[in-house]
C-alpha positions as YAML, in Angstrom:
chain: A
units: angstrom
residues:
- id: 1
  name: MET
  ca: [-0.28, 0.18, -0.01]
- id: 2
  name: ARG
  ca: [2.93, 2.72, 0.66]
- id: 3
  name: LYS
  ca: [4.24, 1.84, -2.62]
- id: 4
  name: ALA
  ca: [0.69, 2.73, -4.34]
- id: 5
  name: LEU
  ca: [0.75, 5.57, -2.52]
- id: 6
  name: PHE
  ca: [4.18, 6.83, -3.28]
- id: 7
  name: CYS
  ca: [3.51, 5.82, -7.13]
- id: 8
  name: LEU
  ca: [0.41, 8.48, -6.54]
- id: 9
  name: ILE
  ca: [2.05, 11.04, -5.29]
- id: 10
  name: ALA
  ca: [4.50, 10.73, -8.64]
- id: 11
  name: PHE
  ca: [1.28, 11.33, -10.74]
- id: 12
  name: LEU
  ca: [0.55, 14.49, -8.60]
- id: 13
  name: GLY
  ca: [3.03, 16.03, -9.65]
- id: 14
  name: LEU
  ca: [3.76, 14.40, -12.56]
- id: 15
  name: HIS
  ca: [0.56, 14.75, -14.68]
- id: 16
  name: VAL
  ca: [-0.95, 18.59, -13.27]
- id: 17
  name: ASN
  ca: [-1.59, 19.56, -16.60]
- id: 18
  name: LEU
  ca: [-3.43, 16.76, -18.12]
- id: 19
  name: TYR
  ca: [-6.59, 15.99, -18.01]
- id: 20
  name: GLY
  ca: [-7.83, 12.77, -18.11]
- id: 21
  name: ALA
  ca: [-4.79, 11.28, -17.40]
- id: 22
  name: LEU
  ca: [-4.75, 7.44, -16.81]
- id: 23
  name: LEU
  ca: [-3.91, 5.97, -13.99]
- id: 24
  name: SER
  ca: [-1.98, 3.05, -14.01]
- id: 25
  name: TYR
  ca: [-3.57, -0.11, -12.16]
- id: 26
  name: GLU
  ca: [-1.96, 0.24, -9.02]
- id: 27
  name: GLU
  ca: [-2.62, 3.29, -8.54]
- id: 28
  name: ARG
  ca: [-6.16, 3.07, -9.30]
- id: 29
  name: ASP
  ca: [-6.55, 0.26, -7.19]
- id: 30
  name: TYR
  ca: [-4.99, 2.14, -4.20]
- id: 31
  name: LEU
  ca: [-7.55, 4.99, -4.68]
- id: 32
  name: ASP
  ca: [-10.01, 1.69, -5.01]
- id: 33
  name: LYS
  ca: [-9.50, 1.24, -1.58]
- id: 34
  name: LYS
  ca: [-8.42, 4.34, 0.09]
- id: 35
  name: ARG
  ca: [-11.89, 6.01, -0.98]
- id: 36
  name: GLU
  ca: [-9.99, 9.56, -0.03]
- id: 37
  name: ILE
  ca: [-6.69, 10.67, 0.15]
- id: 38
  name: THR
  ca: [-6.11, 12.95, 3.49]
- id: 39
  name: MET
  ca: [-3.99, 16.25, 3.56]
- id: 40
  name: CYS
  ca: [-2.67, 18.46, 5.86]
- id: 41
  name: ILE
  ca: [-1.36, 22.03, 4.65]
- id: 42
  name: ASP
  ca: [0.13, 24.93, 7.05]
- id: 43
  name: PRO
  ca: [-2.90, 26.89, 8.26]
- id: 44
  name: ASN
  ca: [-2.59, 30.52, 8.02]
- id: 45
  name: TRP
  ca: [0.45, 31.00, 4.72]
- id: 46
  name: LEU
  ca: [-1.93, 33.20, 2.39]
- id: 47
  name: PRO
  ca: [-1.92, 34.19, -0.25]
- id: 48
  name: PHE
  ca: [-0.73, 29.85, -1.14]
- id: 49
  name: GLU
  ca: [-3.23, 28.18, 1.33]
- id: 50
  name: GLN
  ca: [-5.03, 28.80, 4.70]
- id: 51
  name: ASN
  ca: [-7.59, 27.02, 6.70]
- id: 52
  name: LYS
  ca: [-10.60, 29.25, 6.74]
- id: 53
  name: ASN
  ca: [-13.57, 27.13, 8.54]
- id: 54
  name: ASN
  ca: [-12.46, 24.00, 7.65]
- id: 55
  name: GLU
  ca: [-12.78, 24.82, 3.32]
- id: 56
  name: HIS
  ca: [-8.52, 24.97, 2.16]
- id: 57
  name: ILE
  ca: [-8.34, 28.28, 0.13]
- id: 58
  name: GLY
  ca: [-6.10, 30.11, -1.95]
- id: 59
  name: ILE
  ca: [-3.72, 29.06, -4.34]
- id: 60
  name: VAL
  ca: [-2.35, 25.95, -3.44]
- id: 61
  name: GLY
  ca: [-6.32, 24.91, -2.28]
- id: 62
  name: ASP
  ca: [-7.65, 25.56, -6.51]
- id: 63
  name: TYR
  ca: [-3.95, 23.02, -7.29]
- id: 64
  name: MET
  ca: [-5.27, 20.86, -5.00]
- id: 65
  name: ARG
  ca: [-9.35, 20.98, -5.46]
- id: 66
  name: HIS
  ca: [-7.56, 20.90, -9.32]
- id: 67
  name: LEU
  ca: [-5.43, 17.16, -8.52]
- id: 68
  name: SER
  ca: [-8.57, 15.65, -6.73]
- id: 69
  name: SER
  ca: [-11.42, 15.78, -9.89]
- id: 70
  name: LEU
  ca: [-8.01, 14.90, -11.99]
- id: 71
  name: ILE
  ca: [-7.86, 11.62, -9.28]
- id: 72
  name: LYS
  ca: [-12.08, 11.71, -8.94]
- id: 73
  name: THR
  ca: [-11.40, 11.21, -4.95]
- id: 74
  name: PRO
  ca: [-11.55, 13.18, -2.55]
- id: 75
  name: ILE
  ca: [-8.66, 14.61, -1.00]
- id: 76
  name: VAL
  ca: [-9.76, 15.59, 2.63]
- id: 77
  name: LEU
  ca: [-8.49, 18.97, 4.44]
- id: 78
  name: VAL
  ca: [-7.82, 17.06, 8.34]
- id: 79
  name: PRO
  ca: [-7.20, 20.41, 10.19]
- id: 80
  name: THR
  ca: [-4.59, 21.49, 12.16]
- id: 81
  name: HIS
  ca: [-3.31, 24.80, 14.16]
- id: 82
  name: SER
  ca: [0.45, 25.46, 12.80]
- id: 83
  name: TRP
  ca: [2.67, 24.20, 10.42]
- id: 84
  name: GLU
  ca: [4.96, 22.87, 13.13]
- id: 85
  name: GLN
  ca: [1.77, 20.04, 14.14]
- id: 86
  name: SER
  ca: [0.61, 19.93, 10.29]
- id: 87
  name: LEU
  ca: [4.58, 17.89, 10.06]
- id: 88
  name: GLU
  ca: [3.74, 16.08, 13.30]
- id: 89
  name: PHE
  ca: [0.93, 14.75, 12.29]
- id: 90
  name: ALA
  ca: [2.35, 13.46, 8.96]
- id: 91
  name: LYS
  ca: [5.08, 11.87, 10.96]
- id: 92
  name: GLN
  ca: [2.43, 10.05, 13.07]
- id: 93
  name: ARG
  ca: [0.28, 9.28, 9.43]
- id: 94
  name: ARG
  ca: [-2.65, 11.21, 10.45]
- id: 95
  name: CYS
  ca: [-2.30, 12.52, 7.17]
- id: 96
  name: ASP
  ca: [-1.49, 10.78, 3.98]
- id: 97
  name: ILE
  ca: [-0.11, 13.96, 2.25]
- id: 98
  name: ILE
  ca: [1.13, 17.53, 2.99]
- id: 99
  name: SER
  ca: [-0.54, 20.20, -0.10]
- id: 100
  name: SER
  ca: [3.33, 21.89, -0.30]
- id: 101
  name: ALA
  ca: [6.93, 21.79, 1.26]
- id: 102
  name: VAL
  ca: [9.64, 22.29, 0.21]
- id: 103
  name: GLU
  ca: [12.26, 19.53, 0.24]
- id: 104
  name: THR
  ca: [14.77, 19.05, 3.40]
- id: 105
  name: PRO
  ca: [17.35, 16.19, 3.87]
- id: 106
  name: GLY
  ca: [15.48, 16.08, 7.16]
- id: 107
  name: ARG
  ca: [12.02, 15.88, 6.21]
- id: 108
  name: LYS
  ca: [12.66, 13.29, 3.14]
- id: 109
  name: THR
  ca: [12.89, 10.83, 6.53]
- id: 110
  name: PHE
  ca: [9.88, 10.47, 6.75]
- id: 111
  name: LEU
  ca: [7.89, 12.33, 3.42]
- id: 112
  name: SER
  ca: [8.52, 11.29, 0.05]
- id: 113
  name: PHE
  ca: [8.37, 14.42, -3.27]
- id: 114
  name: THR
  ca: [6.74, 14.80, -5.71]
- id: 115
  name: LYS
  ca: [8.44, 17.15, -8.80]
- id: 116
  name: PRO
  ca: [7.90, 21.19, -7.52]
- id: 117
  name: SER
  ca: [4.71, 22.63, -8.71]
- id: 118
  name: LEU
  ca: [5.71, 26.09, -7.30]
- id: 119
  name: GLN
  ca: [8.43, 28.16, -6.73]
- id: 120
  name: TYR
  ca: [8.76, 31.56, -4.70]
- id: 121
  name: SER
  ca: [12.22, 34.04, -3.14]
- id: 122
  name: VAL
  ca: [12.07, 35.03, -0.03]
- id: 123
  name: ALA
  ca: [12.26, 38.10, 1.53]
- id: 124
  name: ILE
  ca: [12.77, 39.99, 4.49]
- id: 125
  name: ALA
  ca: [10.29, 42.45, 6.27]
- id: 126
  name: THR
  ca: [11.52, 45.00, 8.63]
- id: 127
  name: THR
  ca: [10.10, 48.44, 9.71]
- id: 128
  name: SER
  ca: [9.99, 50.91, 7.16]
- id: 129
  name: ASP
  ca: [13.15, 52.98, 8.64]
- id: 130
  name: LYS
  ca: [15.74, 51.08, 8.34]
- id: 131
  name: SER
  ca: [17.99, 51.07, 4.70]
- id: 132
  name: PHE
  ca: [17.32, 48.70, 1.98]
- id: 133
  name: ILE
  ca: [19.52, 45.05, 2.87]
- id: 134
  name: ASP
  ca: [21.45, 44.36, -0.44]
- id: 135
  name: SER
  ca: [23.47, 41.46, 1.22]
- id: 136
  name: MET
  ca: [22.42, 38.99, 3.50]
- id: 137
  name: ASP
  ca: [25.96, 39.87, 5.00]
- id: 138
  name: THR
  ca: [25.30, 42.87, 6.41]
- id: 139
  name: ILE
  ca: [22.62, 41.53, 9.08]
- id: 140
  name: ALA
  ca: [24.64, 38.45, 9.92]
- id: 141
  name: ASP
  ca: [24.46, 39.90, 13.37]
- id: 142
  name: LYS
  ca: [21.30, 40.79, 13.32]
- id: 143
  name: LYS
  ca: [17.80, 38.66, 15.04]
- id: 144
  name: LEU
  ca: [15.63, 37.95, 12.26]
- id: 145
  name: ALA
  ca: [11.78, 35.88, 13.24]
- id: 146
  name: ILE
  ca: [10.62, 32.41, 11.55]
- id: 147
  name: ILE
  ca: [7.92, 30.19, 11.76]
- id: 148
  name: LYS
  ca: [8.80, 27.33, 13.76]
- id: 149
  name: GLY
  ca: [9.18, 24.34, 11.09]
- id: 150
  name: TYR
  ca: [9.60, 26.14, 7.98]
- id: 151
  name: ALA
  ca: [12.05, 24.54, 5.70]
- id: 152
  name: PHE
  ca: [14.20, 27.88, 4.70]
- id: 153
  name: GLY
  ca: [14.89, 28.22, 8.30]
- id: 154
  name: GLU
  ca: [16.87, 25.11, 8.33]
- id: 155
  name: LEU
  ca: [18.02, 25.51, 4.55]
- id: 156
  name: LEU
  ca: [19.31, 29.60, 5.46]
- id: 157
  name: GLN
  ca: [20.63, 27.84, 8.84]
- id: 158
  name: SER
  ca: [22.99, 25.92, 6.86]
- id: 159
  name: ARG
  ca: [23.88, 28.24, 4.35]
- id: 160
  name: TYR
  ca: [24.44, 31.55, 6.89]
- id: 161
  name: PRO
  ca: [25.88, 30.18, 10.07]
- id: 162
  name: HIS
  ca: [25.82, 33.55, 12.08]
- id: 163
  name: LEU
  ca: [22.05, 34.70, 11.73]
- id: 164
  name: GLN
  ca: [20.71, 34.46, 14.40]
- id: 165
  name: PHE
  ca: [16.38, 32.97, 13.96]
- id: 166
  name: THR
  ca: [13.98, 33.53, 17.26]
- id: 167
  name: GLU
  ca: [11.04, 31.14, 16.05]
- id: 168
  name: VAL
  ca: [7.21, 31.87, 16.45]
- id: 169
  name: ALA
  ca: [4.36, 30.32, 15.67]
- id: 170
  name: THR
  ca: [2.66, 32.48, 13.45]
- id: 171
  name: LEU
  ca: [3.49, 35.46, 11.15]
- id: 172
  name: ASP
  ca: [1.53, 38.14, 13.13]
- id: 173
  name: GLU
  ca: [3.54, 36.86, 15.99]
- id: 174
  name: GLY
  ca: [6.62, 37.21, 13.94]
- id: 175
  name: PHE
  ca: [5.08, 41.24, 13.04]
- id: 176
  name: SER
  ca: [4.77, 42.04, 15.70]
- id: 177
  name: LEU
  ca: [8.80, 41.16, 17.55]
- id: 178
  name: VAL
  ca: [9.74, 43.58, 14.26]
- id: 179
  name: ARG
  ca: [7.14, 46.42, 15.14]
- id: 180
  name: LYS
  ca: [8.60, 45.81, 18.86]
- id: 181
  name: GLY
  ca: [12.33, 45.79, 17.86]
- id: 182
  name: LEU
  ca: [12.70, 42.14, 19.68]
- id: 183
  name: VAL
  ca: [13.65, 41.87, 16.29]
- id: 184
  name: PHE
  ca: [15.55, 43.19, 13.39]
- id: 185
  name: GLY
  ca: [13.27, 41.46, 10.70]
- id: 186
  name: TYR
  ca: [10.65, 38.57, 9.71]
- id: 187
  name: ILE
  ca: [11.28, 35.86, 6.77]
- id: 188
  name: ASP
  ca: [8.80, 34.85, 4.76]
- id: 189
  name: PRO
  ca: [8.23, 34.34, 1.06]
- id: 190
  name: LEU
  ca: [8.32, 37.17, -0.69]
- id: 191
  name: PRO
  ca: [4.20, 36.90, -1.73]
- id: 192
  name: VAL
  ca: [2.88, 35.83, 2.09]
- id: 193
  name: LEU
  ca: [4.73, 39.19, 3.60]
- id: 194
  name: ALA
  ca: [3.34, 41.05, 0.59]
- id: 195
  name: TYR
  ca: [-0.25, 39.86, 0.94]
- id: 196
  name: ALA
  ca: [-0.02, 40.12, 4.94]
- id: 197
  name: ILE
  ca: [1.48, 43.87, 4.71]
- id: 198
  name: GLN
  ca: [-1.11, 44.83, 2.17]
- id: 199
  name: LYS
  ca: [-3.43, 43.62, 3.71]
- id: 200
  name: ASN
  ca: [-3.11, 44.58, 7.33]
- id: 201
  name: ALA
  ca: [-2.47, 48.78, 6.23]
- id: 202
  name: PHE
  ca: [0.87, 47.87, 8.57]
- id: 203
  name: GLU
  ca: [2.60, 51.01, 7.59]
- id: 204
  name: SER
  ca: [5.13, 50.76, 9.93]
- id: 205
  name: LEU
  ca: [6.90, 47.28, 7.65]
- id: 206
  name: LYS
  ca: [8.12, 46.76, 4.03]
- id: 207
  name: ILE
  ca: [9.66, 44.02, 2.94]
- id: 208
  name: ASN
  ca: [13.33, 45.55, 2.46]
- id: 209
  name: GLY
  ca: [15.37, 42.64, 0.82]
- id: 210
  name: LYS
  ca: [15.42, 38.54, -0.70]
- id: 211
  name: PHE
  ca: [17.30, 36.06, -0.58]
- id: 212
  name: ASP
  ca: [19.14, 34.89, -4.08]
- id: 213
  name: GLU
  ca: [17.66, 31.67, -3.81]
- id: 214
  name: LYS
  ca: [14.83, 30.32, -5.12]
- id: 215
  name: TRP
  ca: [12.75, 27.90, -2.99]
- id: 216
  name: HIS
  ca: [10.22, 25.14, -4.69]
- id: 217
  name: LEU
  ca: [7.19, 23.54, -3.26]
- id: 218
  name: SER
  ca: [6.05, 19.75, -3.70]
- id: 219
  name: ILE
  ca: [2.76, 17.74, -2.51]
...
């Protein structure tokens, strides 16, 4: 059954644009027995995704509904309170898939990844009075807030070992630390920062720099 699920995950990653694409016998047999695919998500990560009253919304939510229609099998949301809890549920096999995640060495010990379906840049939000960050070397001695369990924290730490991270549970907590001056900046994907700052009209905050690397999301 586990091999069949891996085959199905490969199908999800490779055939997202093939309407009416055929599943193999092994994949179809798995779905016939499984009846539904359970899914964990990042519950508060717009514009990518959010759990809104037990409905999966956002860019990834639309994407997963499309995949569900392709395989003609319900993909059912498993509610969680945080991204960290979603990862823990995946470890406990309480959900079959995670809707979007970055592949890391640590995660490969308990997850299998599709080919990437989305990519983004990671950026930094600071208070508006800070100068533009044109090099990571200029903030090597600064404290930066980041969501606990996010992959780019693990990857950035390995590439920039002198960066100091303060882990937070939510974006709101990260922004609050920035506004209070307790950390220099908050790190998240560029679309997430832009959406949050515009939606909440945070005039005191701005996107003030980004890392050069592109980060890839897979199922």
